[in-house]
Each structure stands twice: as C-alpha cells, then as structure tokens.
PDB file of C-alpha atoms in Angstrom:
ATOM      1  CA  MET A  82       7.622  -6.600  63.933  1.00 55.00           C
ATOM      2  CA  LEU A  83       9.549  -6.855  60.670  1.00 60.00           C
ATOM      3  CA  ARG A  84       6.577  -6.458  58.333  1.00 57.00           C
ATOM      4  CA  LYS A  85       6.301  -2.645  58.348  1.00 64.00           C
ATOM      5  CA  PRO A  86      10.057  -1.954  57.965  1.00 72.00           C
ATOM      6  CA  LEU A  87      10.303  -4.461  55.102  1.00 62.00           C
ATOM      7  CA  LEU A  88       7.351  -2.909  53.281  1.00 56.00           C
ATOM      8  CA  LEU A  89       8.875   0.545  53.693  1.00 65.00           C
ATOM      9  CA  ALA A  90      12.191  -0.794  52.400  1.00 63.00           C
ATOM     10  CA  ALA A  91      10.399  -2.254  49.365  1.00 58.00           C
ATOM     11  CA  ARG A  92       9.409   1.292  48.336  1.00 62.00           C
ATOM     12  CA  SER A  93      12.751   2.928  49.116  1.00 69.00           C
ATOM     13  CA  ALA A  94      15.096   3.734  46.231  1.00 70.00           C
ATOM     14  CA  THR A  95      17.960   4.161  48.720  1.00 76.00           C
ATOM     15  CA  CYS A  96      17.373   0.726  50.260  1.00 74.00           C
ATOM     16  CA  ARG A  97      17.187  -0.780  46.790  1.00 69.00           C
ATOM     17  CA  LYS A  98      20.600   0.613  45.871  1.00 72.00           C
ATOM     18  CA  ILE A  99      22.112  -0.747  49.073  1.00 72.00           C
ATOM     19  CA  VAL A 100      20.563  -4.176  48.621  1.00 69.00           C
ATOM     20  CA  GLU A 101      21.543  -4.381  44.950  1.00 67.00           C
ATOM     21  CA  ARG A 102      25.187  -3.755  45.843  1.00 71.00           C
ATOM     22  CA  THR A 103      25.324  -6.404  48.555  1.00 74.00           C
ATOM     23  CA  PRO A 104      27.186  -9.546  47.344  1.00 71.00           C
ATOM     24  CA  MET A 105      24.840 -11.933  49.148  1.00 64.00           C
ATOM     25  CA  THR A 106      21.817 -10.237  47.580  1.00 66.00           C
ATOM     26  CA  ARG A 107      23.337 -10.560  44.118  1.00 65.00           C
ATOM     27  CA  ALA A 108      23.786 -14.271  44.823  1.00 67.00           C
ATOM     28  CA  MET A 109      20.152 -14.412  45.953  1.00 65.00           C
ATOM     29  CA  VAL A 110      18.924 -12.803  42.741  1.00 67.00           C
ATOM     30  CA  THR A 111      21.079 -15.001  40.510  1.00 72.00           C
ATOM     31  CA  ARG A 112      19.849 -18.082  42.319  1.00 78.00           C
ATOM     32  CA  PHE A 113      16.115 -17.365  42.515  1.00 85.00           C
ATOM     33  CA  VAL A 114      15.387 -14.947  39.625  1.00 88.00           C
ATOM     34  CA  ALA A 115      16.198 -16.037  36.074  1.00 93.00           C
ATOM     35  CA  GLY A 116      17.134 -12.590  34.819  1.00 89.00           C
ATOM     36  CA  ALA A 117      16.280  -8.895  34.655  1.00 88.00           C
ATOM     37  CA  ASP A 118      14.567  -9.273  31.288  1.00 93.00           C
ATOM     38  CA  GLN A 119      13.309 -11.816  28.784  1.00 96.00           C
ATOM     39  CA  GLU A 120      16.646 -12.070  26.989  1.00 96.00           C
ATOM     40  CA  GLU A 121      18.391 -13.064  30.221  1.00 93.00           C
ATOM     41  CA  ALA A 122      15.641 -15.471  31.304  1.00 95.00           C
ATOM     42  CA  LEU A 123      15.260 -17.518  28.116  1.00 97.00           C
ATOM     43  CA  PRO A 124      18.582 -19.418  28.379  1.00 96.00           C
ATOM     44  CA  ALA A 125      17.466 -20.729  31.785  1.00 96.00           C
ATOM     45  CA  VAL A 126      14.140 -21.765  30.255  1.00 98.00           C
ATOM     46  CA  HIS A 127      15.870 -23.653  27.443  1.00 97.00           C
ATOM     47  CA  LYS A 128      18.049 -25.483  29.963  1.00 97.00           C
ATOM     48  CA  LEU A 129      15.142 -26.433  32.217  1.00 98.00           C
ATOM     49  CA  ALA A 130      13.047 -27.562  29.262  1.00 98.00           C
ATOM     50  CA  GLU A 131      15.476 -30.416  28.627  1.00 97.00           C
ATOM     51  CA  ASP A 132      13.809 -32.460  31.373  1.00 97.00           C
ATOM     52  CA  ARG A 133      11.223 -30.254  33.078  1.00 98.00           C
ATOM     53  CA  TYR A 134       8.296 -27.961  32.378  1.00 98.00           C
ATOM     54  CA  ILE A 135       8.223 -24.247  33.168  1.00 98.00           C
ATOM     55  CA  THR A 136       5.833 -21.509  34.206  1.00 98.00           C
ATOM     56  CA  LEU A 137       7.185 -17.966  33.827  1.00 98.00           C
ATOM     57  CA  ASP A 138       6.247 -14.996  36.004  1.00 97.00           C
ATOM     58  CA  PHE A 139       7.074 -11.506  34.717  1.00 97.00           C
ATOM     59  CA  LEU A 140       7.654  -9.773  38.035  1.00 92.00           C
ATOM     60  CA  GLY A 141       5.365  -6.966  39.086  1.00 82.00           C
ATOM     61  CA  GLU A 142       2.254  -6.627  41.234  1.00 75.00           C
ATOM     62  CA  ASP A 143      -0.023  -4.097  42.958  1.00 77.00           C
ATOM     63  CA  THR A 144      -0.036  -1.951  39.804  1.00 87.00           C
ATOM     64  CA  THR A 145      -1.894   1.332  40.218  1.00 86.00           C
ATOM     65  CA  ASP A 146      -0.925   2.808  36.859  1.00 92.00           C
ATOM     66  CA  LEU A 147      -2.738   1.885  33.634  1.00 95.00           C
ATOM     67  CA  SER A 148       0.330   2.312  31.435  1.00 95.00           C
ATOM     68  CA  GLN A 149       2.295  -0.038  33.696  1.00 94.00           C
ATOM     69  CA  ALA A 150      -0.467  -2.646  33.478  1.00 96.00           C
ATOM     70  CA  THR A 151      -0.422  -2.333  29.685  1.00 97.00           C
ATOM     71  CA  ALA A 152       3.372  -2.697  29.631  1.00 96.00           C
ATOM     72  CA  THR A 153       3.061  -5.896  31.660  1.00 97.00           C
ATOM     73  CA  VAL A 154       0.568  -7.325  29.178  1.00 98.00           C
ATOM     74  CA  ASN A 155       2.874  -6.417  26.300  1.00 98.00           C
ATOM     75  CA  ALA A 156       5.773  -8.147  28.071  1.00 97.00           C
ATOM     76  CA  TYR A 157       3.742 -11.346  28.407  1.00 98.00           C
ATOM     77  CA  GLN A 158       2.709 -11.192  24.760  1.00 98.00           C
ATOM     78  CA  ASP A 159       6.343 -10.747  23.687  1.00 98.00           C
ATOM     79  CA  LEU A 160       7.402 -13.601  25.968  1.00 98.00           C
ATOM     80  CA  LEU A 161       4.778 -15.982  24.615  1.00 98.00           C
ATOM     81  CA  ALA A 162       5.694 -15.110  21.034  1.00 98.00           C
ATOM     82  CA  ALA A 163       9.351 -15.860  21.849  1.00 98.00           C
ATOM     83  CA  LEU A 164       8.415 -19.170  23.464  1.00 98.00           C
ATOM     84  CA  GLY A 165       6.451 -20.090  20.352  1.00 98.00           C
ATOM     85  CA  GLU A 166       9.322 -19.203  18.028  1.00 98.00           C
ATOM     86  CA  ALA A 167      11.639 -21.336  20.171  1.00 97.00           C
ATOM     87  CA  GLY A 168       9.285 -24.306  19.934  1.00 97.00           C
ATOM     88  CA  LEU A 169       8.596 -24.252  23.680  1.00 98.00           C
ATOM     89  CA  GLY A 170       4.814 -23.974  23.572  1.00 97.00           C
ATOM     90  CA  ASP A 171       4.468 -27.537  24.831  1.00 97.00           C
ATOM     91  CA  ARG A 172       6.947 -27.030  27.694  1.00 98.00           C
ATOM     92  CA  ALA A 173       6.412 -23.526  29.047  1.00 98.00           C
ATOM     93  CA  GLU A 174       3.362 -21.574  30.198  1.00 98.00           C
ATOM     94  CA  VAL A 175       2.949 -18.266  32.072  1.00 98.00           C
ATOM     95  CA  SER A 176       1.747 -17.296  35.531  1.00 98.00           C
ATOM     96  CA  VAL A 177      -0.010 -13.933  35.877  1.00 98.00           C
ATOM     97  CA  LYS A 178      -0.864 -11.840  38.923  1.00 95.00           C
ATOM     98  CA  LEU A 179      -4.078  -9.972  38.187  1.00 97.00           C
ATOM     99  CA  SER A 180      -2.900  -7.085  40.372  1.00 94.00           C
ATOM    100  CA  ALA A 181      -0.083  -6.601  37.848  1.00 95.00           C
ATOM    101  CA  VAL A 182      -2.517  -6.172  34.951  1.00 97.00           C
ATOM    102  CA  GLY A 183      -4.974  -3.738  36.508  1.00 96.00           C
ATOM    103  CA  GLN A 184      -7.048  -5.478  39.199  1.00 96.00           C
ATOM    104  CA  PHE A 185      -6.572  -2.560  41.627  1.00 93.00           C
ATOM    105  CA  LEU A 186      -7.144   0.256  39.144  1.00 93.00           C
ATOM    106  CA  ASN A 187     -10.033   2.425  40.400  1.00 85.00           C
ATOM    107  CA  ALA A 188     -13.627   1.220  39.966  1.00 81.00           C
ATOM    108  CA  ASP A 189     -12.921  -0.472  36.616  1.00 93.00           C
ATOM    109  CA  GLY A 190      -9.975  -2.505  37.870  1.00 95.00           C
ATOM    110  CA  GLU A 191     -11.615  -5.916  37.571  1.00 96.00           C
ATOM    111  CA  LYS A 192     -12.854  -5.163  34.045  1.00 97.00           C
ATOM    112  CA  ILE A 193      -9.409  -3.925  32.998  1.00 97.00           C
ATOM    113  CA  ALA A 194      -7.708  -6.967  34.534  1.00 97.00           C
ATOM    114  CA  LEU A 195     -10.139  -9.314  32.767  1.00 98.00           C
ATOM    115  CA  GLU A 196      -9.538  -7.722  29.373  1.00 98.00           C
ATOM    116  CA  ASN A 197      -5.786  -7.713  29.887  1.00 98.00           C
ATOM    117  CA  ALA A 198      -5.855 -11.351  30.989  1.00 98.00           C
ATOM    118  CA  ARG A 199      -7.818 -12.144  27.813  1.00 98.00           C
ATOM    119  CA  ARG A 200      -5.037 -10.646  25.720  1.00 98.00           C
ATOM    120  CA  ILE A 201      -2.471 -12.823  27.478  1.00 98.00           C
ATOM    121  CA  ALA A 202      -4.682 -15.913  27.119  1.00 98.00           C
ATOM    122  CA  GLU A 203      -5.059 -15.226  23.390  1.00 98.00           C
ATOM    123  CA  ALA A 204      -1.271 -15.100  23.035  1.00 98.00           C
ATOM    124  CA  ALA A 205      -0.953 -18.359  24.995  1.00 98.00           C
ATOM    125  CA  LYS A 206      -3.599 -20.066  22.873  1.00 98.00           C
ATOM    126  CA  ALA A 207      -1.757 -19.032  19.706  1.00 98.00           C
ATOM    127  CA  ILE A 208       1.306 -21.103  20.688  1.00 98.00           C
ATOM    128  CA  GLY A 209      -0.605 -23.975  22.276  1.00 98.00           C
ATOM    129  CA  THR A 210       0.173 -23.300  25.917  1.00 98.00           C
ATOM    130  CA  THR A 211      -1.657 -22.301  29.090  1.00 98.00           C
ATOM    131  CA  VAL A 212      -1.991 -19.509  31.648  1.00 98.00           C
ATOM    132  CA  THR A 213      -2.273 -19.803  35.429  1.00 98.00           C
ATOM    133  CA  LEU A 214      -3.683 -16.952  37.522  1.00 98.00           C
ATOM    134  CA  ASP A 215      -1.582 -16.474  40.640  1.00 97.00           C
ATOM    135  CA  MET A 216      -3.442 -15.911  43.897  1.00 96.00           C
ATOM    136  CA  GLU A 217      -2.542 -13.078  46.238  1.00 92.00           C
ATOM    137  CA  ASP A 218      -3.813 -12.262  49.725  1.00 92.00           C
ATOM    138  CA  HIS A 219      -7.262 -13.340  50.935  1.00 95.00           C
ATOM    139  CA  THR A 220      -8.910 -10.026  49.984  1.00 95.00           C
ATOM    140  CA  THR A 221      -8.370 -10.816  46.290  1.00 96.00           C
ATOM    141  CA  VAL A 222      -9.714 -14.398  46.202  1.00 97.00           C
ATOM    142  CA  ASP A 223     -13.324 -13.688  45.227  1.00 98.00           C
ATOM    143  CA  SER A 224     -12.267 -11.174  42.588  1.00 97.00           C
ATOM    144  CA  THR A 225      -9.651 -13.518  41.128  1.00 98.00           C
ATOM    145  CA  LEU A 226     -11.996 -16.522  41.001  1.00 98.00           C
ATOM    146  CA  GLY A 227     -14.700 -14.358  39.418  1.00 98.00           C
ATOM    147  CA  ILE A 228     -12.297 -13.280  36.665  1.00 98.00           C
ATOM    148  CA  LEU A 229     -11.212 -16.910  36.276  1.00 98.00           C
ATOM    149  CA  ARG A 230     -14.803 -18.024  35.668  1.00 98.00           C
ATOM    150  CA  GLU A 231     -15.273 -15.413  32.946  1.00 98.00           C
ATOM    151  CA  LEU A 232     -11.938 -16.209  31.301  1.00 98.00           C
ATOM    152  CA  ARG A 233     -12.647 -19.943  31.230  1.00 98.00           C
ATOM    153  CA  GLU A 234     -15.752 -19.396  29.106  1.00 97.00           C
ATOM    154  CA  ASP A 235     -13.454 -18.621  26.154  1.00 98.00           C
ATOM    155  CA  PHE A 236     -10.178 -20.078  27.427  1.00 98.00           C
ATOM    156  CA  PRO A 237     -10.953 -23.259  29.380  1.00 97.00           C
ATOM    157  CA  PHE A 238      -7.233 -23.975  29.791  1.00 98.00           C
ATOM    158  CA  VAL A 239      -6.726 -21.062  32.213  1.00 98.00           C
ATOM    159  CA  GLY A 240      -5.794 -22.358  35.657  1.00 98.00           C
ATOM    160  CA  ALA A 241      -5.890 -20.935  39.163  1.00 98.00           C
ATOM    161  CA  VAL A 242      -3.857 -21.050  42.354  1.00 98.00           C
ATOM    162  CA  LEU A 243      -5.443 -21.926  45.695  1.00 98.00           C
ATOM    163  CA  GLN A 244      -3.709 -21.516  49.054  1.00 97.00           C
ATOM    164  CA  ALA A 245      -4.251 -24.385  51.467  1.00 97.00           C
ATOM    165  CA  TYR A 246      -3.890 -22.326  54.634  1.00 96.00           C
ATOM    166  CA  LEU A 247      -7.041 -20.316  53.897  1.00 98.00           C
ATOM    167  CA  ARG A 248     -10.006 -21.803  55.731  1.00 98.00           C
ATOM    168  CA  ARG A 249     -12.184 -21.517  52.609  1.00 98.00           C
ATOM    169  CA  THR A 250      -9.857 -23.466  50.320  1.00 98.00           C
ATOM    170  CA  VAL A 251     -11.335 -26.980  50.595  1.00 98.00           C
ATOM    171  CA  ALA A 252     -14.670 -25.566  49.405  1.00 98.00           C
ATOM    172  CA  ASP A 253     -12.914 -23.725  46.570  1.00 98.00           C
ATOM    173  CA  CYS A 254     -11.168 -26.974  45.610  1.00 98.00           C
ATOM    174  CA  ARG A 255     -14.535 -28.703  45.343  1.00 98.00           C
ATOM    175  CA  ASP A 256     -15.809 -25.915  43.102  1.00 98.00           C
ATOM    176  CA  LEU A 257     -12.738 -26.167  40.865  1.00 98.00           C
ATOM    177  CA  SER A 258     -12.290 -29.944  40.760  1.00 97.00           C
ATOM    178  CA  GLY A 259     -14.385 -30.499  37.639  1.00 96.00           C
ATOM    179  CA  SER A 260     -13.232 -31.755  34.263  1.00 95.00           C
ATOM    180  CA  GLY A 261     -10.744 -29.485  32.503  1.00 95.00           C
ATOM    181  CA  SER A 262     -10.014 -27.380  35.565  1.00 97.00           C
ATOM    182  CA  ARG A 263      -6.351 -26.755  36.403  1.00 98.00           C
ATOM    183  CA  VAL A 264      -5.540 -25.928  40.047  1.00 98.00           C
ATOM    184  CA  ARG A 265      -2.136 -25.224  41.568  1.00 98.00           C
ATOM    185  CA  LEU A 266      -2.292 -25.934  45.292  1.00 98.00           C
ATOM    186  CA  CYS A 267       0.303 -24.205  47.468  1.00 95.00           C
ATOM    187  CA  LYS A 268       0.465 -23.777  51.228  1.00 93.00           C
ATOM    188  CA  GLY A 269       0.381 -19.968  51.111  1.00 90.00           C
ATOM    189  CA  ALA A 270       2.978 -17.326  51.973  1.00 81.00           C
ATOM    190  CA  TYR A 271       1.004 -14.223  53.009  1.00 82.00           C
ATOM    191  CA  ASP A 272       0.696 -13.150  56.639  1.00 80.00           C
ATOM    192  CA  GLU A 273      -3.050 -13.719  56.958  1.00 89.00           C
ATOM    193  CA  PRO A 274      -5.198 -13.207  60.084  1.00 92.00           C
ATOM    194  CA  GLU A 275      -6.263 -16.282  62.029  1.00 95.00           C
ATOM    195  CA  SER A 276      -9.893 -15.485  61.238  1.00 97.00           C
ATOM    196  CA  VAL A 277      -9.356 -16.508  57.603  1.00 97.00           C
ATOM    197  CA  ALA A 278      -6.275 -18.750  57.699  1.00 96.00           C
ATOM    198  CA  PHE A 279      -4.591 -21.510  59.674  1.00 96.00           C
ATOM    199  CA  ARG A 280      -1.355 -20.218  61.177  1.00 91.00           C
ATOM    200  CA  ASP A 281       0.058 -23.262  62.925  1.00 92.00           C
ATOM    201  CA  LYS A 282       2.352 -25.310  60.648  1.00 91.00           C
ATOM    202  CA  GLN A 283       0.742 -28.637  61.529  1.00 96.00           C
ATOM    203  CA  GLU A 284      -2.709 -27.234  60.847  1.00 97.00           C
ATOM    204  CA  VAL A 285      -1.528 -25.862  57.496  1.00 95.00           C
ATOM    205  CA  ASP A 286      -0.098 -29.268  56.574  1.00 96.00           C
ATOM    206  CA  LYS A 287      -3.387 -30.966  57.449  1.00 98.00           C
ATOM    207  CA  ALA A 288      -5.288 -28.381  55.423  1.00 98.00           C
ATOM    208  CA  TYR A 289      -2.987 -28.987  52.449  1.00 98.00           C
ATOM    209  CA  VAL A 290      -3.676 -32.737  52.539  1.00 98.00           C
ATOM    210  CA  ARG A 291      -7.448 -32.195  52.827  1.00 98.00           C
ATOM    211  CA  ALA A 292      -7.441 -29.858  49.831  1.00 98.00           C
ATOM    212  CA  LEU A 293      -5.117 -32.107  47.842  1.00 98.00           C
ATOM    213  CA  ARG A 294      -7.358 -35.100  48.461  1.00 98.00           C
ATOM    214  CA  VAL A 295     -10.343 -33.199  47.017  1.00 98.00           C
ATOM    215  CA  LEU A 296      -8.369 -32.289  43.890  1.00 98.00           C
ATOM    216  CA  MET A 297      -6.954 -35.784  43.373  1.00 98.00           C
ATOM    217  CA  GLU A 298     -10.420 -37.330  43.758  1.00 98.00           C
ATOM    218  CA  GLY A 299     -11.881 -34.828  41.287  1.00 98.00           C
ATOM    219  CA  GLU A 300     -11.854 -34.727  37.496  1.00 97.00           C
ATOM    220  CA  GLY A 301      -9.505 -31.775  37.060  1.00 98.00           C
ATOM    221  CA  TYR A 302      -5.742 -31.415  36.787  1.00 98.00           C
ATOM    222  CA  PRO A 303      -4.032 -30.947  40.178  1.00 98.00           C
ATOM    223  CA  MET A 304      -0.713 -29.082  40.312  1.00 98.00           C
ATOM    224  CA  VAL A 305       1.116 -29.918  43.532  1.00 98.00           C
ATOM    225  CA  ALA A 306       3.163 -26.836  44.440  1.00 97.00           C
ATOM    226  CA  SER A 307       5.333 -27.819  47.394  1.00 95.00           C
ATOM    227  CA  HIS A 308       8.967 -28.298  48.411  1.00 91.00           C
ATOM    228  CA  ASP A 309       7.918 -30.408  51.396  1.00 93.00           C
ATOM    229  CA  PRO A 310       9.065 -34.041  50.910  1.00 95.00           C
ATOM    230  CA  ARG A 311       6.159 -35.304  53.004  1.00 97.00           C
ATOM    231  CA  MET A 312       3.564 -33.468  50.913  1.00 97.00           C
ATOM    232  CA  ILE A 313       5.169 -34.737  47.713  1.00 98.00           C
ATOM    233  CA  ALA A 314       5.037 -38.319  49.006  1.00 98.00           C
ATOM    234  CA  ILE A 315       1.400 -37.945  50.046  1.00 98.00           C
ATOM    235  CA  ALA A 316       0.554 -36.484  46.644  1.00 98.00           C
ATOM    236  CA  GLY A 317       2.085 -39.531  44.978  1.00 98.00           C
ATOM    237  CA  GLU A 318       0.053 -41.870  47.169  1.00 98.00           C
ATOM    238  CA  LEU A 319      -3.178 -39.990  46.476  1.00 98.00           C
ATOM    239  CA  ALA A 320      -2.454 -39.986  42.738  1.00 98.00           C
ATOM    240  CA  THR A 321      -1.952 -43.763  42.758  1.00 97.00           C
ATOM    241  CA  THR A 322      -5.058 -44.365  44.890  1.00 98.00           C
ATOM    242  CA  ASN A 323      -7.145 -42.349  42.456  1.00 98.00           C
ATOM    243  CA  GLY A 324      -5.726 -44.021  39.360  1.00 98.00           C
ATOM    244  CA  ARG A 325      -3.898 -40.972  38.088  1.00 98.00           C
ATOM    245  CA  GLY A 326      -1.075 -41.311  35.589  1.00 95.00           C
ATOM    246  CA  ALA A 327       1.894 -39.076  34.892  1.00 93.00           C
ATOM    247  CA  ASP A 328      -0.065 -36.890  32.458  1.00 95.00           C
ATOM    248  CA  ASP A 329      -3.016 -35.907  34.646  1.00 97.00           C
ATOM    249  CA  HIS A 330      -1.254 -34.151  37.509  1.00 98.00           C
ATOM    250  CA  GLU A 331       2.084 -32.439  38.112  1.00 98.00           C
ATOM    251  CA  TYR A 332       4.544 -31.204  40.731  1.00 98.00           C
ATOM    252  CA  GLN A 333       5.772 -27.615  40.928  1.00 98.00           C
ATOM    253  CA  MET A 334       8.724 -25.979  42.686  1.00 95.00           C
ATOM    254  CA  LEU A 335      10.394 -22.575  42.643  1.00 90.00           C
ATOM    255  CA  TYR A 336      13.370 -21.835  40.424  1.00 91.00           C
ATOM    256  CA  GLY A 337      16.596 -22.437  42.338  1.00 87.00           C
ATOM    257  CA  ILE A 338      15.068 -24.461  45.158  1.00 86.00           C
ATOM    258  CA  ARG A 339      15.534 -28.226  45.592  1.00 91.00           C
ATOM    259  CA  ASP A 340      17.053 -28.642  42.135  1.00 93.00           C
ATOM    260  CA  ALA A 341      18.167 -32.200  42.842  1.00 94.00           C
ATOM    261  CA  GLU A 342      14.642 -33.177  43.854  1.00 96.00           C
ATOM    262  CA  GLN A 343      13.240 -31.566  40.722  1.00 97.00           C
ATOM    263  CA  VAL A 344      15.605 -33.617  38.583  1.00 98.00           C
ATOM    264  CA  ARG A 345      14.770 -36.778  40.517  1.00 97.00           C
ATOM    265  CA  LEU A 346      11.027 -36.394  40.039  1.00 98.00           C
ATOM    266  CA  ALA A 347      11.469 -35.660  36.337  1.00 98.00           C
ATOM    267  CA  ALA A 348      13.741 -38.704  35.940  1.00 98.00           C
ATOM    268  CA  GLU A 349      11.053 -40.883  37.499  1.00 97.00           C
ATOM    269  CA  GLY A 350       8.695 -39.856  34.717  1.00 97.00           C
ATOM    270  CA  LYS A 351       6.682 -37.382  36.770  1.00 97.00           C
ATOM    271  CA  ARG A 352       5.696 -34.053  35.289  1.00 98.00           C
ATOM    272  CA  MET A 353       7.818 -31.496  37.127  1.00 98.00           C
ATOM    273  CA  ARG A 354       7.223 -27.788  36.480  1.00 98.00           C
ATOM    274  CA  VAL A 355       9.528 -24.997  37.670  1.00 98.00           C
ATOM    275  CA  TYR A 356       8.147 -21.577  38.611  1.00 96.00           C
ATOM    276  CA  VAL A 357      10.573 -19.101  37.023  1.00 97.00           C
ATOM    277  CA  PRO A 358      10.339 -15.398  37.972  1.00 94.00           C
ATOM    278  CA  TYR A 359      12.170 -12.779  35.929  1.00 95.00           C
ATOM    279  CA  GLY A 360      12.177  -9.022  35.416  1.00 92.00           C
ATOM    280  CA  ASP A 361      13.735  -5.880  36.862  1.00 83.00           C
ATOM    281  CA  GLU A 362      11.076  -5.685  39.592  1.00 79.00           C
ATOM    282  CA  TRP A 363      12.861  -8.431  41.529  1.00 75.00           C
ATOM    283  CA  TYR A 364      13.675  -6.107  44.431  1.00 72.00           C
ATOM    284  CA  GLY A 365      10.082  -5.219  45.264  1.00 67.00           C
ATOM    285  CA  TYR A 366       9.037  -8.817  44.701  1.00 66.00           C
ATOM    286  CA  TYR A 367      11.651 -10.161  47.082  1.00 68.00           C
ATOM    287  CA  MET A 368      11.075  -7.579  49.826  1.00 67.00           C
ATOM    288  CA  ARG A 369       7.312  -8.061  49.710  1.00 62.00           C
ATOM    289  CA  ARG A 370       7.754 -11.835  50.008  1.00 61.00           C
ATOM    290  CA  LEU A 371       9.791 -11.236  53.162  1.00 63.00           C
ATOM    291  CA  ALA A 372       7.254  -8.750  54.514  1.00 61.00           C
ATOM    292  CA  GLU A 373       4.345 -11.096  53.924  1.00 56.00           C
ATOM    293  CA  ARG A 374       6.065 -13.773  55.949  1.00 59.00           C
ATOM    294  CA  PRO A 375       9.451 -12.885  57.489  1.00 60.00           C
ATOM    295  CA  ALA A 376      10.097 -16.609  58.045  1.00 62.00           C
ATOM    296  CA  ASN A 377      10.660 -16.698  54.268  1.00 62.00           C
ATOM    297  CA  MET A 378      14.027 -15.056  54.999  1.00 63.00           C
ATOM    298  CA  LEU A 379      15.276 -18.261  56.620  1.00 67.00           C
ATOM    299  CA  PHE A 380      13.804 -20.361  53.826  1.00 66.00           C
ATOM    300  CA  PHE A 381      15.694 -18.464  51.122  1.00 64.00           C
ATOM    301  CA  ALA A 382      18.875 -18.312  53.177  1.00 65.00           C
ATOM    302  CA  ARG A 383      18.883 -22.100  53.691  1.00 67.00           C
ATOM    303  CA  SER A 384      18.267 -22.598  49.996  1.00 64.00           C
ATOM    304  CA  LEU A 385      21.395 -20.590  49.172  1.00 60.00           C
ATOM    305  CA  LEU A 386      23.450 -23.189  51.010  1.00 61.00           C
ATOM    306  CA  THR A 387      22.084 -26.237  49.235  1.00 65.00           C
ATOM    307  CA  ARG A 388      20.409 -27.208  45.979  1.00 59.00           C
ATOM    308  CA  ASP A 389      19.040 -30.485  47.340  1.00 64.00           C
TER     309      ASP A 389
END
C-alpha cells in the first residue's frame, strides 16, 4: 500500500523540501549518507580506513539522460583520482549501479553502460583498486551479468552483487564462483514477485546460506554483505570449513549501521568493508529504498537508536 505513494514522493520537489527540513530526516542523512559531495564524504572515508575497508557509491540510479550518465562517470573518475592521491587505493573501491551510467538509455543503453563502466574501471585500475557492479531489481540481472562478463575480459577485478532471495541466485553463484571472481552476496531489498523471489524471511535466510555455501566452496572471493549476526557466524564457520583465511573473503555492512560490530570484526583480523553512499541524490535514493521494501523504514529507524 505504501509503495506507490513513496515512489510519487521520490519524484516530488515539494515532498523533498519538506523531508529535507525535518530534523529526524537530517539525522537520518547524517547517519547513513557520508555527505552531499565528494569533499564532504572523504573525511568519513579517511576515518573508516584506519581499521576498515570502504566501497563508495555515488548516489544516482534509473538515469534516462545521457548527460547525467556522463556526469556520474566523471564523478567516479574524480573520486578515484582523489582516492589515489590520498593513498587509499588499497583501502577503498567503488560500487556502481549500471542504471546510473546509461543502462536504461534507449536501444543503446547496454552499450553505453558498458563503455561508461569501462571508463570507471580504467580509473580504478590506475590507482590499484576495484569496482563492484551493484545489482538492482530482477529485470536487470541478465543485462548486468552480461555487461560484467564483457568487462571482466579486460578488467578481471570487477565484481558483482547477487541477491540471495532471487530463486536463480544459487545457479548464478555457481557460474561466478571461479578463480578471480568477486561476488557480494546480500539478501536483497527490492519488492520482488513470489514467482522470482522468496518472500518469507526464513526462506530468504535459507537461500542466503545455500548461496553462501556455493561461494565459500568455490575458488572466487566471497563478500558477505549482511547485518544479521546469524549469517555472519555461519559465514565464519563456512570460511573455516573451506580453509579460507582473512585475505580471501570479507564482510560488508552499510555506513552507519552496526558500527560496533564492524569494529569488532575488524579488530579480530577479519576484512570488514563499509558501503558508503554519498551525493546530493540522497533523497531519491532513500525514498526508493523505502518504496522497494517499506519494512526498510523500521530497519533505518531502529538503526538511528543504536550503533551496535
């Protein structure tokens, strides 16, 4: 019932002004978004880099304008150059939504997105870091994995995100579990139909463990994206069972969520990476996250009350 109103609100300039002026919303943005631009975000990156790793997301998605897609690519290139100058190439990478760099632009969208992703990958290679392609709703999976395959021919370090709640994901994990492949496994946040995704929480948890087991038994580099203590514990057990050390898998959490747990994992010698969004498109990003899964509203609200 909330999905349509939230999506309409995401496009409303009036709603944006109201939300931006609300004290609780300002607290939300400060907590979960590192800044409105690169200059504001970099101090947070420097702080996190003291004990953790980072992946940065320049906010924006569903781009239908070529100039906007080009501006997004330029922003990533500028960001990567700044990370290199700061000596953070070994600590920070970038996450890219292909819809933000042209995937949905007319008939040539996939070609444009591929070429734009190449430009970002070139900039990442120049400073010795990596790129991860974010996954969006189920209609984009085949397109995104097709672009990934082409990118990896020249940039084998490019990683992908798979969403455990999609019924196809275990098979995709098998396809991407080979040597050199980097896969971030998350549960999934989009409101997908039951025909393509598990919707019951217990079923999603079981699907996550099945997919994680495939990745841990494979030859690639699993990235365990979860705030769920049980999933983190299971990941540790699977890593040990499969003889994995601290350098051949990692844990990932969102900026501003479970900070104490992030610090704990890093202190134990585990590779802990923080997903850091930034940019002035935070409003649309936040409202779309709520529209995709209104239960996210409770998740973010609880996180405002605790950093554990």
